[in-house]
Amino acid sequence: MTYLIQGDRGDWEVVIGLEIHGQVVSKAKLFSGAATAFGADPNCQVSLVDAAMPGMLPVINEHCVEQAVRTGLGLKAEINLFSVFERKNYFYADLPQGYQISQYQHPIVGEGTVVLDMPDGSTREIGIERLHMEQDAGKSLHDQDPRRSFIDLNRTGVCLMEIVTKPDIRSPEEAGLFLRKLRSIMRYLGTCDGNMEEGSMRCDINVSVRSVGETELRTRAEVKNLNSVRFVMQAIEYEASRQVEAHDAGEEVVQETRLFDSARGTTRPMRAKEFAHDYRYFPDPDLLPLQLDQAFVDRIKAALPELPDDKKARFIREFGLSPYDAGVLVASRRVAEYFEAVAEGRDPKTAANWVITNLFGALNAKGLDISESPVSAAALGKLIDLIGKGTLSGRMAKEVFDAMLESGQDPEAIVAERGLEQISDSGAIEGIVDGLIADNPTQVEQYRAGNQKVIGWFVGQIMKATQGKANPQMVNKLLREKLGE
Ligand code: ADP
Ligand code: MG
């Protein structure tokens, strides 16, 4: 569905491009051997290189290069065998070098694509403009002391990937889907943990609006440093409406950087274009251009895991799942593995249904991740088998499942403990049916006179007599046979 904003004189379309900073999963920093673990005491993971001591020289971390290439391949992007590290010069207290080493003219990764899985089961492609590697800056802490600011350099020099999209995104919802998909791909690849709360993935949004039908892009504003998918969506919504109002009022939308106020859900100017930095980029003389062998790239490519899009296609093809269900199951690698373990040797649609409806419902309610599920894939598989064998009815299975969630026990143990076995012995059910028919001639008359609803009353009586354990299909079949006589 197209996302449009109603203006005074017609509808407006929203144009969005995202810039995402993802922290590369690596034990050491981009140009030094210092550690990168989250949550360490301030300034305990700082090498002389990170602190920019005179005479220190950067040495590139090959693992970070590999991670960037791996991410590029996951984005179906062009890998540039030649790329250059440049100095982006600016002064900031938490940037002791006085410049950030980044890539500018020659990034390591060029154009690529991310496929969005839309809620209606369709897909949409968003273009990737580039991916480049750069150093993160340190952190200024202004809220620890009334008079002083502190600086923590632990993050200084940690490797970031900046991923820039083309202005292909058209709604807050698409922006949210894009971020989730990108995060999912990077998590599959193991290149970025995508943890926005810990700052290992941050997003800048570029937003403009234009009248429906216009082909040129209008002036955009940028909102920096959003640290949750929800904030990204809120900021886009606010920013787009603000721009429509400005255009309607005949005011100019200026190219500027804005800040998001998460308490109010609004944006406000941070710095205008007049103050735009001149970063005086130039190739870092301490670092040679990065030249990769095709063989290095091919080796990484050969070792890529099956990624969400391919997995989704396979789930649809092999298991006959709907695109929507397949998309939900492949969003996380752990969920996909869990599902495949449950589906192994069983009806895949039944397995998908149990995982998506019952398991996800329960895990969400408890705020648990799939890796923390009290019900293992093997146990859920056994439960599905018990339904298949007729030991449990659908209703009894739900009860057993709830007990499994509580106790983490195997379904067989719960069935035995609670005496939950379904009665599928036709002789036993037949006896009860015969008794009921003999004892209730009025109801039998009503049924035979054409009142089909009476059958429900009979079913209820049988369930009561068996504490709900009678096999419902068998009960219905026997009742219809006997009452029809
Ligand atoms: P800069 O070099 O100033 O950062 P870029 O051309 O690299 O600008 O674009 C940055 C981001 O802004 C990209 O994601 C791009 O898709 C997006 N973008 C560019 N022009 C527009 C526009 N008119 N409206 C919305 N997004 C835009
Ligand atoms: Mg930019």
Short mmCIF file of C-alpha atoms and ligand atoms in Angstrom, two decimals:
data_model
loop_
_atom_site.label_atom_id
_atom_site.label_comp_id
_atom_site.label_asym_id
_atom_site.label_seq_id
_atom_site.Cartn_x
_atom_site.Cartn_y
_atom_site.Cartn_z
CA MET A 1 0.00 0.00 0.00
CA THR A 2 1.35 3.41 -0.93
CA TYR A 3 2.13 5.75 1.93
CA LEU A 4 0.95 9.25 1.05
CA ILE A 5 0.59 12.42 3.05
CA GLN A 6 -2.39 14.63 2.35
CA GLY A 7 -1.46 18.22 1.73
CA ASP A 8 -3.66 21.27 1.13
CA ARG A 9 -3.50 20.87 -2.63
CA GLY A 10 -2.88 17.17 -3.15
CA ASP A 11 -1.00 14.11 -2.01
CA TRP A 12 2.71 13.92 -1.22
CA GLU A 13 5.07 11.00 -1.56
CA VAL A 14 7.92 10.45 0.91
CA VAL A 15 11.47 9.71 -0.27
CA ILE A 16 13.92 8.18 2.20
CA GLY A 17 17.56 7.14 2.10
CA LEU A 18 19.27 5.58 5.10
CA GLU A 19 22.86 5.60 6.32
CA ILE A 20 23.55 2.81 8.78
CA HIS A 21 26.60 2.45 10.97
CA GLY A 22 27.16 -1.14 11.95
CA GLN A 23 29.89 -2.13 14.37
CA VAL A 24 31.91 -4.97 12.88
CA VAL A 25 32.06 -8.14 14.95
CA SER A 26 35.79 -8.37 15.69
CA LYS A 27 37.77 -8.96 18.87
CA ALA A 28 40.27 -6.22 17.93
CA LYS A 29 39.93 -2.71 16.50
CA LEU A 30 40.36 -1.71 12.86
CA PHE A 31 43.93 -0.45 13.12
CA SER A 32 45.08 -1.63 16.58
CA GLY A 33 45.07 -4.74 18.71
CA ALA A 34 42.96 -3.24 21.51
CA ALA A 35 39.84 -5.16 22.58
CA THR A 36 36.31 -4.15 21.58
CA ALA A 37 34.08 -5.89 24.17
CA PHE A 38 30.98 -3.94 25.21
CA GLY A 39 30.66 -2.71 28.79
CA ALA A 40 34.32 -2.64 29.83
CA ASP A 41 35.49 -0.02 32.35
CA PRO A 42 36.22 3.34 30.67
CA ASN A 43 39.58 3.68 28.92
CA CYS A 44 40.62 0.09 29.58
CA GLN A 45 40.62 -0.90 25.93
CA VAL A 46 42.79 1.80 24.43
CA SER A 47 46.09 1.22 22.67
CA LEU A 48 48.67 3.89 21.94
CA VAL A 49 47.38 3.97 18.35
CA ASP A 50 43.81 4.66 19.52
CA ALA A 51 45.06 7.39 21.85
CA ALA A 52 46.93 8.90 18.88
CA MET A 53 50.29 9.01 20.59
CA PRO A 54 52.92 10.59 18.35
CA GLY A 55 54.69 8.19 16.04
CA MET A 56 52.10 5.42 16.29
CA LEU A 57 51.17 3.77 13.01
CA PRO A 58 47.88 2.07 12.08
CA VAL A 59 48.03 -1.58 10.94
CA ILE A 60 44.97 -2.91 9.20
CA ASN A 61 43.06 -5.79 10.81
CA GLU A 62 42.50 -8.39 8.09
CA HIS A 63 39.51 -9.86 9.91
CA CYS A 64 37.65 -6.53 9.68
CA VAL A 65 38.33 -6.40 5.93
CA GLU A 66 36.96 -9.92 5.62
CA GLN A 67 33.84 -8.92 7.56
CA ALA A 68 33.22 -5.93 5.27
CA VAL A 69 33.63 -8.11 2.17
CA ARG A 70 31.34 -10.76 3.68
CA THR A 71 28.69 -8.11 4.34
CA GLY A 72 29.06 -6.76 0.81
CA LEU A 73 28.51 -10.24 -0.60
CA GLY A 74 25.45 -10.65 1.64
CA LEU A 75 24.08 -7.43 0.13
CA LYS A 76 24.63 -8.90 -3.37
CA ALA A 77 26.99 -5.99 -3.93
CA GLU A 78 29.97 -5.31 -6.07
CA ILE A 79 33.26 -5.85 -4.16
CA ASN A 80 35.92 -3.31 -5.08
CA LEU A 81 39.33 -4.99 -5.15
CA PHE A 82 40.88 -1.54 -4.87
CA SER A 83 39.83 0.80 -2.08
CA VAL A 84 41.44 3.69 -0.24
CA PHE A 85 41.48 4.86 3.38
CA GLU A 86 41.24 8.61 3.70
CA ARG A 87 41.47 11.03 6.59
CA LYS A 88 38.27 12.90 7.39
CA ASN A 89 39.55 15.87 9.36
CA TYR A 90 37.63 17.45 12.18
CA PHE A 91 38.23 18.40 15.76
CA TYR A 92 36.34 16.78 18.57
CA ALA A 93 37.42 16.02 22.13
CA ASP A 94 36.69 12.31 21.76
CA LEU A 95 38.70 12.04 18.54
CA PRO A 96 42.33 12.31 19.65
CA GLN A 97 43.79 11.87 16.14
CA GLY A 98 41.99 15.01 14.94
CA TYR A 99 40.72 12.96 12.01
CA GLN A 100 38.74 9.82 11.43
CA ILE A 101 40.16 7.21 9.06
CA SER A 102 37.35 6.43 6.65
CA GLN A 103 36.82 5.59 2.99
CA TYR A 104 35.48 8.21 0.67
CA GLN A 105 36.20 8.17 -3.07
CA HIS A 106 36.96 4.47 -3.22
CA PRO A 107 34.83 2.40 -0.84
CA ILE A 108 35.43 -1.32 -0.42
CA VAL A 109 31.86 -2.21 -1.49
CA GLY A 110 29.76 -0.67 -4.27
CA GLU A 111 26.15 -1.08 -5.38
CA GLY A 112 23.97 -3.87 -4.04
CA THR A 113 20.38 -4.80 -3.14
CA VAL A 114 18.27 -5.67 -0.13
CA VAL A 115 14.93 -7.40 -0.66
CA LEU A 116 12.08 -6.35 1.62
CA ASP A 117 9.44 -8.92 2.54
CA MET A 118 6.19 -6.98 2.54
CA PRO A 119 3.37 -8.03 4.90
CA ASP A 120 1.15 -9.04 1.96
CA GLY A 121 3.75 -11.61 0.88
CA SER A 122 5.13 -9.51 -2.00
CA THR A 123 8.74 -8.28 -2.16
CA ARG A 124 10.40 -4.96 -2.93
CA GLU A 125 14.01 -4.19 -3.73
CA ILE A 126 15.95 -1.36 -2.08
CA GLY A 127 19.22 -0.33 -3.72
CA ILE A 128 22.46 -0.09 -1.75
CA GLU A 129 24.71 2.74 -2.85
CA ARG A 130 27.91 1.68 -1.08
CA LEU A 131 29.48 0.25 2.05
CA HIS A 132 32.69 1.65 3.44
CA MET A 133 34.87 0.95 6.46
CA GLU A 134 35.79 3.55 9.04
CA GLN A 135 36.89 4.06 12.62
CA ASP A 136 34.43 4.84 15.38
CA ALA A 137 35.11 7.85 17.63
CA GLY A 138 35.23 7.80 21.43
CA LYS A 139 32.43 8.76 23.75
CA SER A 140 32.03 12.04 25.65
CA LEU A 141 30.20 11.62 28.94
CA HIS A 142 28.47 14.84 29.96
CA ASP A 143 26.12 13.47 32.59
CA GLN A 144 28.55 12.09 35.19
CA ASP A 145 29.65 15.28 36.90
CA PRO A 146 28.04 18.74 37.22
CA ARG A 147 31.18 20.59 36.12
CA ARG A 148 33.25 18.28 33.97
CA SER A 149 32.86 16.12 30.92
CA PHE A 150 34.65 12.79 30.73
CA ILE A 151 35.96 10.99 27.71
CA ASP A 152 35.95 7.23 27.22
CA LEU A 153 38.19 6.10 24.38
CA ASN A 154 37.21 2.41 24.47
CA ARG A 155 35.16 2.82 21.30
CA THR A 156 37.85 4.86 19.53
CA GLY A 157 39.13 2.98 16.52
CA VAL A 158 36.52 0.21 16.59
CA CYS A 159 35.67 -0.84 13.02
CA LEU A 160 32.37 0.41 11.62
CA MET A 161 30.73 -0.36 8.31
CA GLU A 162 28.74 2.54 6.95
CA ILE A 163 26.03 1.30 4.63
CA VAL A 164 24.27 3.88 2.45
CA THR A 165 21.02 3.15 0.63
CA LYS A 166 19.73 4.74 -2.53
CA PRO A 167 16.69 7.01 -1.98
CA ASP A 168 14.40 4.05 -2.70
CA ILE A 169 12.45 3.83 0.55
CA ARG A 170 8.91 5.24 0.48
CA SER A 171 7.40 4.92 3.95
CA PRO A 172 8.26 4.61 7.63
CA GLU A 173 7.12 0.99 7.44
CA GLU A 174 9.53 0.21 4.59
CA ALA A 175 12.35 1.87 6.53
CA GLY A 176 11.55 -0.40 9.49
CA LEU A 177 11.42 -3.48 7.27
CA PHE A 178 14.72 -2.47 5.67
CA LEU A 179 16.51 -2.11 9.00
CA ARG A 180 15.17 -5.42 10.26
CA LYS A 181 16.17 -7.16 7.05
CA LEU A 182 19.64 -5.63 6.99
CA ARG A 183 20.11 -6.62 10.62
CA SER A 184 18.92 -10.13 9.88
CA ILE A 185 21.41 -10.48 6.99
CA MET A 186 24.30 -9.18 9.09
CA ARG A 187 23.38 -11.49 11.96
CA TYR A 188 23.26 -14.49 9.62
CA LEU A 189 26.69 -13.45 8.36
CA GLY A 190 28.01 -12.81 11.87
CA THR A 191 29.42 -9.46 10.76
CA CYS A 192 27.41 -7.11 13.03
CA ASP A 193 25.28 -8.06 16.01
CA GLY A 194 22.76 -5.35 15.11
CA ASN A 195 22.14 -4.50 18.73
CA MET A 196 20.71 -0.99 18.53
CA GLU A 197 20.36 -0.56 22.32
CA GLU A 198 24.10 -1.10 22.77
CA GLY A 199 24.84 1.24 19.87
CA SER A 200 26.34 -1.42 17.63
CA MET A 201 23.89 -0.37 14.92
CA ARG A 202 22.84 3.27 14.48
CA CYS A 203 20.92 4.95 11.74
CA ASP A 204 20.78 8.38 10.07
CA ILE A 205 17.73 9.11 7.94
CA ASN A 206 17.49 11.39 4.90
CA VAL A 207 13.96 12.50 4.14
CA SER A 208 12.33 14.58 1.44
CA VAL A 209 8.79 14.78 0.08
CA ARG A 210 7.47 15.45 -3.41
CA SER A 211 4.08 15.77 -5.09
CA VAL A 212 2.79 12.49 -6.46
CA GLY A 213 3.93 12.27 -10.06
CA GLU A 214 7.01 14.45 -9.69
CA THR A 215 10.19 12.79 -10.96
CA GLU A 216 12.89 15.05 -9.50
CA LEU A 217 13.90 14.74 -5.86
CA ARG A 218 13.37 17.74 -3.61
CA THR A 219 15.67 19.08 -0.93
CA ARG A 220 16.15 16.68 1.95
CA ALA A 221 16.80 17.00 5.64
CA GLU A 222 18.86 14.55 7.63
CA VAL A 223 18.14 13.24 11.12
CA LYS A 224 21.15 11.74 12.84
CA ASN A 225 21.91 8.95 15.24
CA LEU A 226 18.66 7.11 15.77
CA ASN A 227 19.10 4.08 17.98
CA SER A 228 15.91 2.09 17.54
CA VAL A 229 13.74 0.97 14.65
CA ARG A 230 10.75 2.62 16.29
CA PHE A 231 12.54 5.97 16.53
CA VAL A 232 13.55 5.74 12.87
CA MET A 233 9.92 5.22 11.88
CA GLN A 234 8.68 8.00 14.18
CA ALA A 235 11.30 10.46 12.98
CA ILE A 236 10.44 9.81 9.32
CA GLU A 237 6.73 10.25 9.98
CA TYR A 238 7.27 13.52 11.80
CA GLU A 239 9.84 14.85 9.37
CA ALA A 240 7.74 14.08 6.30
CA SER A 241 4.65 15.81 7.71
CA ARG A 242 6.74 18.80 8.77
CA GLN A 243 8.08 19.16 5.22
CA VAL A 244 4.61 18.84 3.65
CA GLU A 245 3.37 21.59 5.95
CA ALA A 246 6.34 23.76 5.03
CA HIS A 247 5.77 23.27 1.29
CA ASP A 248 2.05 23.99 1.70
CA ALA A 249 2.86 27.19 3.59
CA GLY A 250 5.23 28.25 0.82
CA GLU A 251 8.25 27.92 3.08
CA GLU A 252 11.49 26.44 1.91
CA VAL A 253 12.72 23.10 3.21
CA VAL A 254 16.39 23.62 3.89
CA GLN A 255 19.10 21.01 3.66
CA GLU A 256 20.15 20.58 7.25
CA THR A 257 20.97 18.09 9.94
CA ARG A 258 18.29 17.65 12.57
CA LEU A 259 18.07 15.89 15.90
CA PHE A 260 15.30 13.58 17.04
CA ASP A 261 13.64 14.28 20.37
CA SER A 262 12.47 10.85 21.44
CA ALA A 263 10.39 12.17 24.33
CA ARG A 264 8.31 14.38 22.00
CA GLY A 265 8.63 12.36 18.80
CA THR A 266 9.73 15.51 16.94
CA THR A 267 12.87 16.72 15.16
CA ARG A 268 14.68 20.06 15.50
CA PRO A 269 17.59 21.65 13.66
CA MET A 270 21.11 20.75 14.83
CA ARG A 271 23.25 22.45 12.27
CA ALA A 272 22.40 24.14 8.99
CA LYS A 273 24.15 23.65 5.71
CA GLU A 274 26.00 26.95 6.08
CA PHE A 275 27.99 25.27 8.82
CA ALA A 276 28.54 22.10 6.85
CA HIS A 277 32.00 20.79 7.52
CA ASP A 278 34.78 20.82 5.04
CA TYR A 279 36.46 17.63 6.08
CA ARG A 280 39.49 18.08 3.80
CA TYR A 281 39.54 14.41 2.91
CA PHE A 282 42.85 13.07 1.66
CA PRO A 283 44.34 9.56 1.38
CA ASP A 284 45.93 8.51 4.68
CA PRO A 285 49.68 8.55 4.07
CA ASP A 286 50.17 5.91 6.78
CA LEU A 287 48.09 3.36 4.90
CA LEU A 288 48.55 1.92 1.44
CA PRO A 289 45.49 1.52 -0.76
CA LEU A 290 43.74 -1.74 0.06
CA GLN A 291 44.23 -4.25 -2.75
CA LEU A 292 42.30 -7.50 -2.50
CA ASP A 293 42.87 -10.71 -4.47
CA GLN A 294 39.87 -12.11 -6.26
CA ALA A 295 40.81 -15.43 -4.61
CA PHE A 296 40.37 -13.83 -1.15
CA VAL A 297 36.88 -12.68 -2.12
CA ASP A 298 36.01 -16.04 -3.69
CA ARG A 299 37.08 -17.86 -0.54
CA ILE A 300 34.76 -15.71 1.58
CA LYS A 301 31.95 -16.18 -0.92
CA ALA A 302 32.31 -19.96 -0.89
CA ALA A 303 31.96 -19.98 2.90
CA LEU A 304 28.81 -17.81 3.13
CA PRO A 305 25.89 -19.37 5.01
CA GLU A 306 22.50 -19.78 3.36
CA LEU A 307 21.03 -16.26 3.69
CA PRO A 308 17.42 -15.33 4.55
CA ASP A 309 16.21 -14.81 0.95
CA ASP A 310 17.54 -18.17 -0.24
CA LYS A 311 16.27 -19.90 2.86
CA LYS A 312 12.85 -18.35 2.38
CA ALA A 313 12.72 -19.51 -1.24
CA ARG A 314 13.72 -23.01 -0.15
CA PHE A 315 11.10 -23.12 2.63
CA ILE A 316 8.42 -22.17 0.09
CA ARG A 317 9.69 -24.70 -2.45
CA GLU A 318 10.51 -27.64 -0.16
CA PHE A 319 7.91 -27.23 2.54
CA GLY A 320 5.08 -25.56 0.64
CA LEU A 321 4.90 -22.71 3.18
CA SER A 322 3.26 -19.39 2.34
CA PRO A 323 5.70 -16.57 1.57
CA TYR A 324 4.58 -14.83 4.73
CA ASP A 325 5.17 -17.82 7.02
CA ALA A 326 8.49 -18.57 5.33
CA GLY A 327 9.54 -14.93 5.80
CA VAL A 328 8.69 -15.02 9.50
CA LEU A 329 10.61 -18.27 10.04
CA VAL A 330 13.81 -17.17 8.28
CA ALA A 331 14.02 -13.72 9.92
CA SER A 332 16.41 -15.19 12.45
CA ARG A 333 18.85 -18.00 11.80
CA ARG A 334 18.10 -19.59 15.16
CA VAL A 335 14.36 -19.63 14.49
CA ALA A 336 14.93 -21.14 11.06
CA GLU A 337 17.10 -23.89 12.56
CA TYR A 338 14.54 -24.54 15.28
CA PHE A 339 11.76 -24.81 12.72
CA GLU A 340 13.75 -27.16 10.51
CA ALA A 341 14.42 -29.42 13.47
CA VAL A 342 10.69 -29.55 14.27
CA ALA A 343 9.69 -30.07 10.62
CA GLU A 344 12.20 -32.88 10.04
CA GLY A 345 10.15 -35.98 9.18
CA ARG A 346 6.84 -34.26 9.97
CA ASP A 347 4.20 -32.23 8.17
CA PRO A 348 5.97 -28.87 7.63
CA LYS A 349 2.79 -26.80 7.67
CA THR A 350 1.76 -28.23 11.03
CA ALA A 351 5.28 -27.57 12.31
CA ALA A 352 5.21 -23.98 10.99
CA ASN A 353 1.85 -23.41 12.60
CA TRP A 354 3.02 -24.61 16.01
CA VAL A 355 6.18 -22.54 15.86
CA ILE A 356 4.59 -19.34 14.59
CA THR A 357 1.27 -19.34 16.40
CA ASN A 358 1.84 -21.18 19.65
CA LEU A 359 5.55 -20.97 20.34
CA PHE A 360 6.09 -17.36 19.22
CA GLY A 361 2.92 -16.30 21.02
CA ALA A 362 4.18 -17.84 24.25
CA LEU A 363 7.75 -16.58 23.90
CA ASN A 364 6.56 -13.04 23.14
CA ALA A 365 4.30 -13.09 26.17
CA LYS A 366 7.25 -14.13 28.35
CA GLY A 367 9.71 -11.79 26.61
CA LEU A 368 11.97 -14.73 25.72
CA ASP A 369 14.22 -15.29 22.73
CA ILE A 370 14.03 -18.58 20.82
CA SER A 371 17.37 -19.59 22.37
CA GLU A 372 15.72 -19.32 25.79
CA SER A 373 12.66 -21.36 24.84
CA PRO A 374 11.64 -23.78 27.61
CA VAL A 375 10.29 -26.05 24.85
CA SER A 376 13.05 -27.60 22.74
CA ALA A 377 12.55 -28.35 19.06
CA ALA A 378 12.74 -32.07 19.85
CA ALA A 379 10.02 -31.78 22.50
CA LEU A 380 7.72 -29.78 20.23
CA GLY A 381 8.28 -32.41 17.53
CA LYS A 382 7.21 -35.17 19.95
CA LEU A 383 4.09 -33.21 20.82
CA ILE A 384 3.14 -32.96 17.14
CA ASP A 385 3.72 -36.72 16.83
CA LEU A 386 1.33 -37.37 19.73
CA ILE A 387 -1.38 -35.45 17.88
CA GLY A 388 -0.59 -37.35 14.68
CA LYS A 389 -0.90 -40.71 16.46
CA GLY A 390 -4.24 -39.72 17.96
CA THR A 391 -2.92 -39.82 21.53
CA LEU A 392 -3.79 -36.14 21.98
CA SER A 393 -6.62 -34.07 20.56
CA GLY A 394 -5.83 -30.53 19.43
CA ARG A 395 -7.30 -29.14 22.63
CA MET A 396 -5.39 -31.55 24.86
CA ALA A 397 -2.19 -30.76 22.94
CA LYS A 398 -2.60 -27.07 23.84
CA GLU A 399 -2.89 -28.04 27.48
CA VAL A 400 0.22 -30.21 27.27
CA PHE A 401 2.06 -27.42 25.44
CA ASP A 402 1.23 -24.95 28.22
CA ALA A 403 2.56 -27.44 30.76
CA MET A 404 5.72 -27.89 28.68
CA LEU A 405 6.26 -24.13 28.71
CA GLU A 406 5.95 -24.09 32.48
CA SER A 407 8.03 -27.14 33.36
CA GLY A 408 10.25 -27.69 30.32
CA GLN A 409 9.25 -31.39 30.52
CA ASP A 410 8.80 -33.76 27.60
CA PRO A 411 5.21 -34.12 26.37
CA GLU A 412 5.14 -37.88 27.11
CA ALA A 413 6.00 -37.22 30.75
CA ILE A 414 3.17 -34.69 31.05
CA VAL A 415 0.66 -36.99 29.33
CA ALA A 416 1.58 -39.85 31.68
CA GLU A 417 1.58 -37.66 34.78
CA ARG A 418 -1.82 -36.12 34.07
CA GLY A 419 -3.43 -39.21 32.55
CA LEU A 420 -4.19 -37.16 29.49
CA GLU A 421 -4.25 -39.90 26.94
CA GLN A 422 -7.04 -39.43 24.43
CA ILE A 423 -9.63 -42.22 24.21
CA SER A 424 -9.42 -43.48 20.66
CA ASP A 425 -10.71 -46.94 21.42
CA SER A 426 -13.90 -47.08 19.39
CA GLY A 427 -15.34 -49.82 21.62
CA ALA A 428 -15.11 -47.63 24.71
CA ILE A 429 -16.68 -44.63 22.98
CA GLU A 430 -19.35 -46.80 21.38
CA GLY A 431 -20.42 -48.01 24.82
CA ILE A 432 -20.94 -44.45 26.02
CA VAL A 433 -22.79 -43.47 22.83
CA ASP A 434 -25.13 -46.45 23.12
CA GLY A 435 -25.87 -45.61 26.75
CA LEU A 436 -26.67 -42.00 25.90
CA ILE A 437 -28.96 -42.95 23.04
CA ALA A 438 -30.84 -45.37 25.26
CA ASP A 439 -31.19 -42.84 28.10
CA ASN A 440 -32.26 -39.82 26.02
CA PRO A 441 -35.05 -40.77 23.61
CA THR A 442 -36.33 -37.16 23.39
CA GLN A 443 -33.04 -35.85 22.01
CA VAL A 444 -32.77 -38.81 19.66
CA GLU A 445 -36.28 -37.99 18.33
CA GLN A 446 -35.33 -34.35 17.80
CA TYR A 447 -32.23 -35.34 15.84
CA ARG A 448 -34.11 -37.76 13.67
CA ALA A 449 -36.77 -35.09 13.04
CA GLY A 450 -34.03 -32.99 11.44
CA ASN A 451 -32.61 -30.96 14.31
CA GLN A 452 -28.88 -31.38 13.55
CA LYS A 453 -27.86 -29.16 16.44
CA VAL A 454 -28.71 -31.83 18.97
CA ILE A 455 -25.54 -33.60 17.96
CA GLY A 456 -23.60 -30.89 19.78
CA TRP A 457 -25.44 -31.71 22.96
CA PHE A 458 -24.51 -35.41 22.60
CA VAL A 459 -20.85 -34.53 21.96
CA GLY A 460 -20.89 -32.37 25.10
CA GLN A 461 -22.29 -35.28 27.16
CA ILE A 462 -19.61 -37.63 25.93
CA MET A 463 -16.83 -35.15 26.61
CA LYS A 464 -18.21 -34.65 30.09
CA ALA A 465 -18.27 -38.40 30.68
CA THR A 466 -14.67 -38.76 29.48
CA GLN A 467 -13.22 -35.54 30.99
CA GLY A 468 -12.65 -34.28 27.46
CA LYS A 469 -10.49 -37.22 26.50
CA ALA A 470 -12.65 -38.83 23.83
CA ASN A 471 -11.27 -38.50 20.31
CA PRO A 472 -13.59 -35.85 18.81
CA GLN A 473 -13.50 -37.17 15.24
CA MET A 474 -14.40 -40.64 16.46
CA VAL A 475 -17.18 -39.31 18.68
CA ASN A 476 -18.73 -37.42 15.78
CA LYS A 477 -18.50 -40.33 13.41
CA LEU A 478 -20.02 -42.82 15.84
CA LEU A 479 -22.81 -40.46 16.89
CA ARG A 480 -23.84 -39.78 13.30
CA GLU A 481 -23.82 -43.48 12.50
CA LYS A 482 -25.85 -44.50 15.51
CA LEU A 483 -28.31 -41.60 15.52
CA GLY A 484 -28.90 -42.00 11.83
CA GLU A 485 -30.14 -45.54 12.29
P1 ADP B 1 25.92 13.08 1.49
O1 ADP B 1 27.17 12.88 0.72
O2 ADP B 1 25.59 14.51 1.74
O3 ADP B 1 25.81 12.25 2.72
P2 ADP B 1 24.56 11.33 -0.30
O4 ADP B 1 24.30 11.68 -1.71
O5 ADP B 1 25.65 10.36 -0.02
O6 ADP B 1 24.74 12.64 0.52
O7 ADP B 1 23.23 10.75 0.28
C1 ADP B 1 23.10 10.40 1.59
C2 ADP B 1 21.78 9.66 1.76
O8 ADP B 1 20.71 10.52 1.42
C3 ADP B 1 21.62 8.45 0.86
O9 ADP B 1 21.02 7.44 1.62
C4 ADP B 1 20.68 8.94 -0.22
O10 ADP B 1 19.89 7.89 -0.71
C5 ADP B 1 19.83 9.92 0.51
N1 ADP B 1 19.27 10.99 -0.33
C6 ADP B 1 19.92 11.74 -1.25
N2 ADP B 1 19.08 12.64 -1.79
C7 ADP B 1 17.88 12.49 -1.19
C8 ADP B 1 16.60 13.15 -1.30
N3 ADP B 1 16.41 14.17 -2.11
N4 ADP B 1 15.60 12.71 -0.51
C9 ADP B 1 15.79 11.70 0.35
N5 ADP B 1 16.95 11.05 0.49
C10 ADP B 1 17.99 11.44 -0.26
MG MG B 2 26.55 10.97 4.19
#
